Amino acid sequence: MGLPAKNFPFTLEQIKAEKAERRLRDFIPMAWRIIKPKAEFIGGWHVDAMADHLEAVARSEIKNLLITIPPRYTKSTTVCVCWPAWTWLHSPEFQWLFSAYAASLAIRDSVLCRRVIESEWYQGNWGDRFYLTTDQNEKSRFDNSVSGRRIATGLVGGTGEGGDCIVVDDPNNINDQWYPSKLEAAINEWDQVMSQRVNDENARKVIIMQRISNKDLAAHVLSQGGYEHLMIPQEYDPKRSKVTAIGW
C-alpha cells in the first residue's frame, strides 16, 4: 500500500504542470484542453519530434530549422500556439514574429496562443513570471511585462517589426503549386523581407510547411543550405531516412 494522499506533498496536477514546464512534448497535451476542449488530443512520435526540435531551437542548439510535414498533423498548434507559450515560461523576454501565406491564419494562432497564456491553468502555475500588457494586447500582437512580444502577419506585406525568432507556417496555399509566380513570390518575400527581420545575429528561423512543389520554399532553403531538416513524410521511405542534429 502507498502512503496516504494527505502525506504526499504534490497533487497530480502539480506534477503534470512540472512536467509540462520541463518539456514541450508534455506541455502540448495539457494546453490542448484549452485550445480544443471538445477534441481529444491524439499524440504520436511526429508531435514529439517537432517538440524536441523546437526545444533545440529555443536553446540555440539549432539556429535554422525546416520542418516538412503533411497537413492535419498538429503542426500549427505545436509550432505557433504551444511553442511560444512554453518558451515564455523560461524566457519571457523572447520576441516572436510569426507569418503564414494568409494573415488570417497567423492571427488565428496568435489568438489561440494568447488564450493559453491567459487561461486559468497557465496563470495558476506560472502567472507570477510575467503578465500581458493592457496597452498592447491585440489579436495580431501582444506584449508582456518583461519586453517579450508575439506578432502575427501575412508573409506578403509583412511588418517592419523584428524578432528573436522568425517563423513561417505554410508560406503558400496548396493551390499555389500550379502558379510558379506565386511560389517565386513567397521565396522572394522570405529572402528579401521576412528572414531579414531578425533582432540580431543570434536570432533563429523556423519554416514549417507541407511540400507542394519541387520549387517551393523548402526546396529553395535546402538548396541554399544552413537548415536542419526534420522531414516527416506521409509514408516512410527508408531510402530517404536520416538522423537530425539532435539524434532523431
Short mmCIF file of C-alpha atoms in Angstrom, two decimals:
data_model
loop_
_atom_site.label_atom_id
_atom_site.label_comp_id
_atom_site.label_asym_id
_atom_site.label_seq_id
_atom_site.Cartn_x
_atom_site.Cartn_y
_atom_site.Cartn_z
CA MET A 1 0.00 0.00 0.00
CA GLY A 2 1.15 3.52 -0.77
CA LEU A 3 1.30 6.47 1.57
CA PRO A 4 -1.94 8.28 2.36
CA ALA A 5 -2.67 11.06 -0.12
CA LYS A 6 -2.54 13.70 2.62
CA ASN A 7 1.15 12.90 3.22
CA PHE A 8 2.11 13.36 -0.42
CA PRO A 9 3.47 16.90 -0.94
CA PHE A 10 2.28 17.42 -4.54
CA THR A 11 -1.01 16.97 -6.33
CA LEU A 12 -1.27 15.15 -9.65
CA GLU A 13 -1.99 18.45 -11.41
CA GLN A 14 1.15 20.00 -9.91
CA ILE A 15 3.24 17.08 -11.14
CA LYS A 16 1.74 17.40 -14.62
CA ALA A 17 2.48 21.14 -14.60
CA GLU A 18 6.09 20.48 -13.61
CA LYS A 19 6.48 18.02 -16.48
CA ALA A 20 4.82 20.49 -18.85
CA GLU A 21 7.28 23.20 -17.85
CA ARG A 22 10.26 20.94 -18.38
CA ARG A 23 9.32 19.56 -21.80
CA LEU A 24 7.31 20.98 -24.66
CA ARG A 25 6.06 17.50 -25.59
CA ASP A 26 4.35 17.34 -22.16
CA PHE A 27 3.08 20.92 -22.38
CA ILE A 28 1.18 20.32 -25.63
CA PRO A 29 -1.43 17.79 -24.39
CA MET A 30 -2.10 19.94 -21.30
CA ALA A 31 -2.59 23.07 -23.39
CA TRP A 32 -4.74 21.13 -25.86
CA ARG A 33 -7.59 21.13 -23.34
CA ILE A 34 -7.72 24.92 -23.69
CA ILE A 35 -7.11 25.12 -27.43
CA LYS A 36 -9.59 22.44 -28.49
CA PRO A 37 -11.66 21.47 -25.43
CA LYS A 38 -14.08 19.29 -27.41
CA ALA A 39 -11.42 17.36 -29.36
CA GLU A 40 -9.35 14.52 -27.99
CA PHE A 41 -5.60 15.01 -28.14
CA ILE A 42 -4.03 12.26 -30.24
CA GLY A 43 -0.28 12.45 -29.94
CA GLY A 44 2.40 10.48 -31.68
CA TRP A 45 6.07 10.43 -32.43
CA HIS A 46 5.63 13.20 -35.00
CA VAL A 47 4.48 15.64 -32.29
CA ASP A 48 7.38 14.59 -30.04
CA ALA A 49 9.81 15.06 -32.93
CA MET A 50 8.55 18.57 -33.66
CA ALA A 51 8.57 19.46 -29.96
CA ASP A 52 12.11 18.24 -29.35
CA HIS A 53 13.48 20.12 -32.36
CA LEU A 54 11.67 23.31 -31.35
CA GLU A 55 13.16 22.99 -27.87
CA ALA A 56 16.57 22.74 -29.52
CA VAL A 57 15.84 25.96 -31.40
CA ALA A 58 14.81 27.67 -28.15
CA ARG A 59 18.12 26.57 -26.59
CA SER A 60 20.05 27.77 -29.69
CA GLU A 61 21.23 24.23 -30.41
CA ILE A 62 19.58 24.62 -33.82
CA LYS A 63 19.61 28.05 -35.44
CA ASN A 64 17.65 27.44 -38.64
CA LEU A 65 15.02 24.69 -38.76
CA LEU A 66 12.91 23.40 -41.64
CA ILE A 67 10.06 21.01 -40.82
CA THR A 68 8.24 19.42 -43.73
CA ILE A 69 5.10 17.56 -42.76
CA PRO A 70 1.70 16.68 -44.28
CA PRO A 71 -1.38 18.77 -43.38
CA ARG A 72 -3.54 17.95 -40.33
CA TYR A 73 -0.61 16.73 -38.25
CA THR A 74 -0.99 19.34 -35.47
CA LYS A 75 1.84 21.44 -36.88
CA SER A 76 0.31 24.90 -36.36
CA THR A 77 -0.88 24.09 -32.84
CA THR A 78 2.56 22.77 -31.94
CA VAL A 79 4.71 25.48 -33.52
CA CYS A 80 2.59 28.63 -33.43
CA VAL A 81 0.40 28.14 -30.37
CA CYS A 82 2.15 25.93 -27.81
CA TRP A 83 5.81 26.61 -28.51
CA PRO A 84 5.82 30.39 -27.84
CA ALA A 85 3.63 29.96 -24.74
CA TRP A 86 6.01 27.28 -23.43
CA THR A 87 9.18 29.23 -24.27
CA TRP A 88 7.91 32.22 -22.30
CA LEU A 89 7.93 30.04 -19.18
CA HIS A 90 11.72 30.04 -19.44
CA SER A 91 12.49 33.18 -21.47
CA PRO A 92 9.55 35.59 -21.21
CA GLU A 93 11.63 38.35 -22.81
CA PHE A 94 11.72 36.40 -26.10
CA GLN A 95 10.32 38.22 -29.14
CA TRP A 96 8.45 36.35 -31.88
CA LEU A 97 7.48 37.14 -35.45
CA PHE A 98 5.05 34.63 -36.98
CA SER A 99 3.74 34.62 -40.54
CA ALA A 100 1.68 32.49 -42.93
CA TYR A 101 0.52 32.82 -46.51
CA ALA A 102 -2.70 34.35 -45.13
CA ALA A 103 -2.60 36.86 -42.29
CA SER A 104 -5.90 35.44 -41.00
CA LEU A 105 -4.22 32.09 -40.29
CA ALA A 106 -1.33 33.72 -38.45
CA ILE A 107 -3.79 35.78 -36.39
CA ARG A 108 -5.90 32.68 -35.62
CA ASP A 109 -2.90 31.03 -33.97
CA SER A 110 -1.98 34.25 -32.18
CA VAL A 111 -5.43 34.33 -30.59
CA LEU A 112 -5.13 30.70 -29.51
CA CYS A 113 -1.66 31.28 -28.05
CA ARG A 114 -2.96 34.24 -26.04
CA ARG A 115 -5.89 32.10 -24.87
CA VAL A 116 -3.47 29.53 -23.48
CA ILE A 117 -1.42 32.21 -21.69
CA GLU A 118 -4.50 33.83 -20.18
CA SER A 119 -6.04 30.51 -19.13
CA GLU A 120 -6.64 29.60 -15.51
CA TRP A 121 -4.25 26.65 -15.89
CA TYR A 122 -1.34 28.73 -17.21
CA GLN A 123 -1.89 31.63 -14.84
CA GLY A 124 -2.36 29.34 -11.87
CA ASN A 125 1.00 27.69 -12.44
CA TRP A 126 3.16 30.42 -13.95
CA GLY A 127 1.24 33.68 -13.67
CA ASP A 128 3.90 35.22 -11.41
CA ARG A 129 6.55 35.21 -14.15
CA PHE A 130 5.05 37.87 -16.42
CA TYR A 131 1.73 39.40 -17.43
CA LEU A 132 0.35 40.58 -20.75
CA THR A 133 0.31 44.34 -21.03
CA THR A 134 -3.01 46.11 -21.48
CA ASP A 135 -1.70 48.81 -23.83
CA GLN A 136 -0.54 46.25 -26.43
CA ASN A 137 -2.86 43.26 -26.36
CA GLU A 138 -4.39 42.68 -29.78
CA LYS A 139 -5.19 39.69 -31.97
CA SER A 140 -2.17 40.26 -34.18
CA ARG A 141 0.20 41.39 -31.43
CA PHE A 142 0.55 41.11 -27.70
CA ASP A 143 3.42 42.16 -25.43
CA ASN A 144 4.32 41.09 -21.94
CA SER A 145 5.67 42.90 -18.91
CA VAL A 146 9.31 41.91 -19.50
CA SER A 147 9.55 43.12 -23.14
CA GLY A 148 8.54 39.85 -24.78
CA ARG A 149 6.16 40.06 -27.72
CA ARG A 150 4.37 37.90 -30.26
CA ILE A 151 3.49 39.40 -33.66
CA ALA A 152 1.42 37.71 -36.38
CA THR A 153 1.34 38.82 -40.00
CA GLY A 154 0.91 37.60 -43.54
CA LEU A 155 4.10 36.57 -45.33
CA VAL A 156 3.44 39.01 -48.16
CA GLY A 157 3.03 42.54 -46.87
CA GLY A 158 4.77 41.71 -43.62
CA THR A 159 5.71 44.18 -40.95
CA GLY A 160 8.54 46.49 -40.02
CA GLU A 161 8.97 44.72 -36.68
CA GLY A 162 11.62 42.11 -35.91
CA GLY A 163 12.06 39.11 -33.66
CA ASP A 164 14.42 36.77 -31.87
CA CYS A 165 12.77 34.01 -33.88
CA ILE A 166 11.18 34.37 -37.32
CA VAL A 167 8.62 31.70 -38.16
CA VAL A 168 6.62 30.98 -41.30
CA ASP A 169 3.89 28.34 -41.14
CA ASP A 170 2.95 27.36 -44.72
CA PRO A 171 4.28 30.13 -46.98
CA ASN A 172 1.91 29.07 -49.78
CA ASN A 173 -1.65 27.95 -50.28
CA ILE A 174 -1.69 24.42 -51.70
CA ASN A 175 -3.24 25.76 -54.93
CA ASP A 176 -0.12 27.84 -55.49
CA GLN A 177 1.60 24.70 -56.77
CA TRP A 178 0.05 25.46 -60.17
CA TYR A 179 1.38 29.03 -60.25
CA PRO A 180 5.18 29.37 -60.44
CA SER A 181 4.89 33.12 -59.93
CA LYS A 182 3.26 32.60 -56.50
CA LEU A 183 5.94 30.12 -55.46
CA GLU A 184 8.59 32.60 -56.51
CA ALA A 185 6.83 35.46 -54.71
CA ALA A 186 6.87 33.53 -51.41
CA ILE A 187 10.57 32.77 -51.82
CA ASN A 188 11.38 36.39 -52.58
CA GLU A 189 9.34 37.61 -49.63
CA TRP A 190 11.15 35.22 -47.31
CA ASP A 191 14.62 36.02 -48.67
CA GLN A 192 14.29 39.78 -49.01
CA VAL A 193 11.88 40.72 -46.22
CA MET A 194 10.77 38.26 -43.57
CA SER A 195 14.05 36.43 -42.93
CA GLN A 196 15.79 39.81 -42.61
CA ARG A 197 13.62 40.88 -39.67
CA VAL A 198 15.96 39.33 -37.12
CA ASN A 199 16.82 41.28 -33.98
CA ASP A 200 20.49 40.26 -34.05
CA GLU A 201 22.93 37.61 -35.23
CA ASN A 202 21.67 35.17 -32.59
CA ALA A 203 18.12 35.13 -33.95
CA ARG A 204 16.61 31.89 -35.18
CA LYS A 205 14.44 30.99 -38.17
CA VAL A 206 11.83 28.25 -38.47
CA ILE A 207 9.94 27.18 -41.58
CA ILE A 208 7.22 24.57 -41.23
CA MET A 209 5.20 23.55 -44.26
CA GLN A 210 3.73 20.85 -46.42
CA ARG A 211 5.61 20.21 -49.65
CA ILE A 212 3.67 21.33 -52.71
CA SER A 213 6.33 21.60 -55.40
CA ASN A 214 9.99 20.93 -56.13
CA LYS A 215 10.25 24.70 -56.48
CA ASP A 216 8.68 25.70 -53.15
CA LEU A 217 10.35 27.50 -50.24
CA ALA A 218 11.53 24.22 -48.69
CA ALA A 219 13.37 23.28 -51.87
CA HIS A 220 14.86 26.78 -52.01
CA VAL A 221 16.33 26.80 -48.48
CA LEU A 222 17.54 23.21 -48.80
CA SER A 223 19.45 24.18 -51.94
CA GLN A 224 20.97 27.12 -50.06
CA GLY A 225 22.00 25.01 -47.07
CA GLY A 226 22.24 26.02 -43.43
CA TYR A 227 18.92 24.49 -42.31
CA GLU A 228 18.39 21.46 -40.13
CA HIS A 229 15.67 19.45 -41.89
CA LEU A 230 13.12 17.44 -39.94
CA MET A 231 11.24 15.54 -42.63
CA ILE A 232 8.02 13.81 -41.55
CA PRO A 233 6.56 12.17 -44.67
CA GLN A 234 3.10 10.74 -45.22
CA GLU A 235 4.73 7.35 -45.82
CA TYR A 236 8.11 6.18 -44.57
CA ASP A 237 10.79 5.69 -47.23
CA PRO A 238 13.96 4.06 -45.83
CA LYS A 239 15.97 5.44 -48.75
CA ARG A 240 15.32 8.98 -47.50
CA SER A 241 15.95 8.24 -43.83
CA LYS A 242 18.41 10.43 -41.93
CA VAL A 243 19.40 11.38 -38.39
CA THR A 244 19.00 15.01 -37.36
CA ALA A 245 21.46 17.07 -35.33
CA ILE A 246 19.78 16.18 -32.02
CA GLY A 247 19.67 12.46 -32.71
CA TRP A 248 16.20 11.90 -34.12
#
